[in-house]
GROMACS .gro file of C-alpha atoms in nm:
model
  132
    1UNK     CA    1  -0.263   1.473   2.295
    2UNK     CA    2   0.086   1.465   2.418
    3UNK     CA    3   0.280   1.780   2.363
    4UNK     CA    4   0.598   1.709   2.229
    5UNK     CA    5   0.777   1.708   1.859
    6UNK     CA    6   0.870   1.355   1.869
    7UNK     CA    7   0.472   1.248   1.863
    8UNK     CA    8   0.355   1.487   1.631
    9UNK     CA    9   0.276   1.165   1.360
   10UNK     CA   10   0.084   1.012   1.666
   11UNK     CA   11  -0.062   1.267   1.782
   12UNK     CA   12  -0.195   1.352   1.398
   13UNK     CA   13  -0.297   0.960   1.402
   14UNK     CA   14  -0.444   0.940   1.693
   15UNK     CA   15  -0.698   1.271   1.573
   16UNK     CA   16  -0.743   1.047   1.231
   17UNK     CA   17  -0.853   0.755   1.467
   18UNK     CA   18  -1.076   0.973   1.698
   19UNK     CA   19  -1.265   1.088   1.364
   20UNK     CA   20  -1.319   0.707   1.227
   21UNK     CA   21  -1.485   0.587   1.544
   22UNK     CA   22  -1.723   0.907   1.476
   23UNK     CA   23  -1.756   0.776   1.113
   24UNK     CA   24  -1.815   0.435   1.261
   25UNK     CA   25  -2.126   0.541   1.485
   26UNK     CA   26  -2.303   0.783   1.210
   27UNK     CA   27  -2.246   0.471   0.947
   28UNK     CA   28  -2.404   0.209   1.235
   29UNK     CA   29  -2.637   0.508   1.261
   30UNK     CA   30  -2.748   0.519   0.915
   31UNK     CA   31  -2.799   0.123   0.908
   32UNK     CA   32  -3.056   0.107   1.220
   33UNK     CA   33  -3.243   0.402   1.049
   34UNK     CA   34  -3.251   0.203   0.731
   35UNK     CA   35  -3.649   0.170   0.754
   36UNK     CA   36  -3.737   0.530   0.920
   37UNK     CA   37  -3.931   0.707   0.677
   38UNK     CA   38  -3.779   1.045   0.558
   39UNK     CA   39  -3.443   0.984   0.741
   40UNK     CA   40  -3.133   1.112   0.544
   41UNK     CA   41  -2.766   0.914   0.548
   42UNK     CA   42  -2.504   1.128   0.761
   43UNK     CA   43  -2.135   1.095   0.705
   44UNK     CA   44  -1.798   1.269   0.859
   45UNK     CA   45  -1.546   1.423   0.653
   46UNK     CA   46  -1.214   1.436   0.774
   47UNK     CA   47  -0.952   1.344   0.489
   48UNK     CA   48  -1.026   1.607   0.298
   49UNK     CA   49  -0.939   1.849   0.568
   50UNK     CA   50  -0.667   1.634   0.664
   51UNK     CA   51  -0.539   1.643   0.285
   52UNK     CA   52  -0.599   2.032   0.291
   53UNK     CA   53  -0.407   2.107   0.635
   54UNK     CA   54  -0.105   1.896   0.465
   55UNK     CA   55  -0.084   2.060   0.149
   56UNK     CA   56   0.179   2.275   0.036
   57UNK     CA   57   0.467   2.183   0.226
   58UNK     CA   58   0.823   2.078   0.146
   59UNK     CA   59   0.820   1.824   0.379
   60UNK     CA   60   0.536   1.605   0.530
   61UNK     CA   61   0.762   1.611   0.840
   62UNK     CA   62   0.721   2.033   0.875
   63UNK     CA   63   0.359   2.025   0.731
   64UNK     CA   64   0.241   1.754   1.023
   65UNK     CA   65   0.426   1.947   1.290
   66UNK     CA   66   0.225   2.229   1.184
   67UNK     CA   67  -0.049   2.056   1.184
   68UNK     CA   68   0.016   1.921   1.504
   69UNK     CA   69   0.028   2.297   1.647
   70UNK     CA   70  -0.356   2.308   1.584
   71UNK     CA   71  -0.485   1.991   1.618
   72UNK     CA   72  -0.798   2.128   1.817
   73UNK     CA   73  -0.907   2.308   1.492
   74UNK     CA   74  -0.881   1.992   1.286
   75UNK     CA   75  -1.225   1.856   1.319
   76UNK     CA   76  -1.426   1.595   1.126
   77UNK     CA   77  -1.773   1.762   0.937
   78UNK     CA   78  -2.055   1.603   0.991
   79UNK     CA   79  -2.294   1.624   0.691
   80UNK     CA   80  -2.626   1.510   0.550
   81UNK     CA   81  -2.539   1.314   0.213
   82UNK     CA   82  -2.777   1.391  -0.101
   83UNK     CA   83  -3.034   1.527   0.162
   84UNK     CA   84  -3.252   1.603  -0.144
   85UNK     CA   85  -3.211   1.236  -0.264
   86UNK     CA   86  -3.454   0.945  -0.183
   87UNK     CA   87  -3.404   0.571  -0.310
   88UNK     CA   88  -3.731   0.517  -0.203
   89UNK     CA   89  -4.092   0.626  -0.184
   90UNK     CA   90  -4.102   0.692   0.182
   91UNK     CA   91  -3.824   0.959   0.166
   92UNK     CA   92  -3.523   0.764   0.294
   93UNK     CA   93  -3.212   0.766   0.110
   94UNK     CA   94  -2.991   0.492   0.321
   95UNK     CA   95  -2.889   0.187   0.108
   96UNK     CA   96  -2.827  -0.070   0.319
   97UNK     CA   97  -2.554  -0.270   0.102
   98UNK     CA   98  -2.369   0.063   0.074
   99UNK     CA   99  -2.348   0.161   0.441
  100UNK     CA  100  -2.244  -0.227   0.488
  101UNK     CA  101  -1.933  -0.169   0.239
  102UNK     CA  102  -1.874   0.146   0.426
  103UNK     CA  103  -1.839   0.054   0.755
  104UNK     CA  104  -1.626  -0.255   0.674
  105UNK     CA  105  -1.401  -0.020   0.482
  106UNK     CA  106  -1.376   0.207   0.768
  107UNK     CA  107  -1.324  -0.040   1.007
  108UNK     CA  108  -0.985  -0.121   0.783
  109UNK     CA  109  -0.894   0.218   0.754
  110UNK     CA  110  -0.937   0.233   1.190
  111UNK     CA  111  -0.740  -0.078   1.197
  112UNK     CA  112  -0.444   0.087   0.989
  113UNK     CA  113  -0.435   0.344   1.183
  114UNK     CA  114  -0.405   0.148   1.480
  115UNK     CA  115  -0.155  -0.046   1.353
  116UNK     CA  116   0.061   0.273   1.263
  117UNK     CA  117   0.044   0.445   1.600
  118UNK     CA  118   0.184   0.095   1.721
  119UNK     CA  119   0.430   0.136   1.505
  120UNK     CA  120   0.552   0.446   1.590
  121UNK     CA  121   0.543   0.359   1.950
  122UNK     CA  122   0.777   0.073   1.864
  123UNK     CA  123   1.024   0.247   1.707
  124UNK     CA  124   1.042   0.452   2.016
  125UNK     CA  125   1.079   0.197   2.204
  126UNK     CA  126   1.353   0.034   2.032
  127UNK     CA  127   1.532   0.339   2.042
  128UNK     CA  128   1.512   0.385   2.441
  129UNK     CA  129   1.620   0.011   2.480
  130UNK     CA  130   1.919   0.071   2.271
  131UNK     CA  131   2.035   0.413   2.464
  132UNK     CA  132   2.010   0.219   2.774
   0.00000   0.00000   0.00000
């Protein structure tokens, strides 16, 4: 985390990043447990509490500085989905095809956010190279 104002978007990105590569291992996870009996998908939460921790703010600029101020306490859950569900007989409730379309989703949504931070650190350093 780098403590400064100017990175609060990165630093608020980089968190969002952190919390998809977590998605990304429980989803991988989920796949290579696709044939354990009684084994129950797992998934991580995190835009909700993002979307939560942002709310009610007149500007996204003051609500992700103070968001920024506790980034420590914004943490992805990590829950047991439909734990009293089973799609088949021997108790397991991972559908293959499903986790597939996850992960490739997520792994768009980690490439985004990837993309941003670069971003961000490009528009800094445009505006060092200009100042010099």
């Amino acid at each position: 985390m780098i403590n400064t104002n100017i990175y609060n978007y990165i630093n608020v990105l980089d968190k969002a990043a952190d919390a998809s590569v977590q998605r990304n291992e429980l989803l991988s996870n989920n796949i290579a447990n696709v044939d354990t009996p009684n084994y129950k998908r797992k998934d991580l939460d995190f835009e909700s509490i993002l979307q939560a921790e942002l709310a009610g703010g007149f500007s996204l600029n003051d609500q992700v500085a103070k968001v920024n101020k506790n980034l420590a306490s914004l943490d992805p859950q990590v829950y047991t989905d439909n734990s009293s569900l089973a799609y088949r007989l021997d108790g397991n409730n991972v559908d293959i095809a499903t986790e597939e379309a996850y992960l490739a989703e997520n792994q768009i949504k980690y490439q985004a956010l990837v993309d941003l931070m670069n971003q961000e650190f490009s528009r800094y350093k445009t505006v060092l190279n200009q100042t010099s």
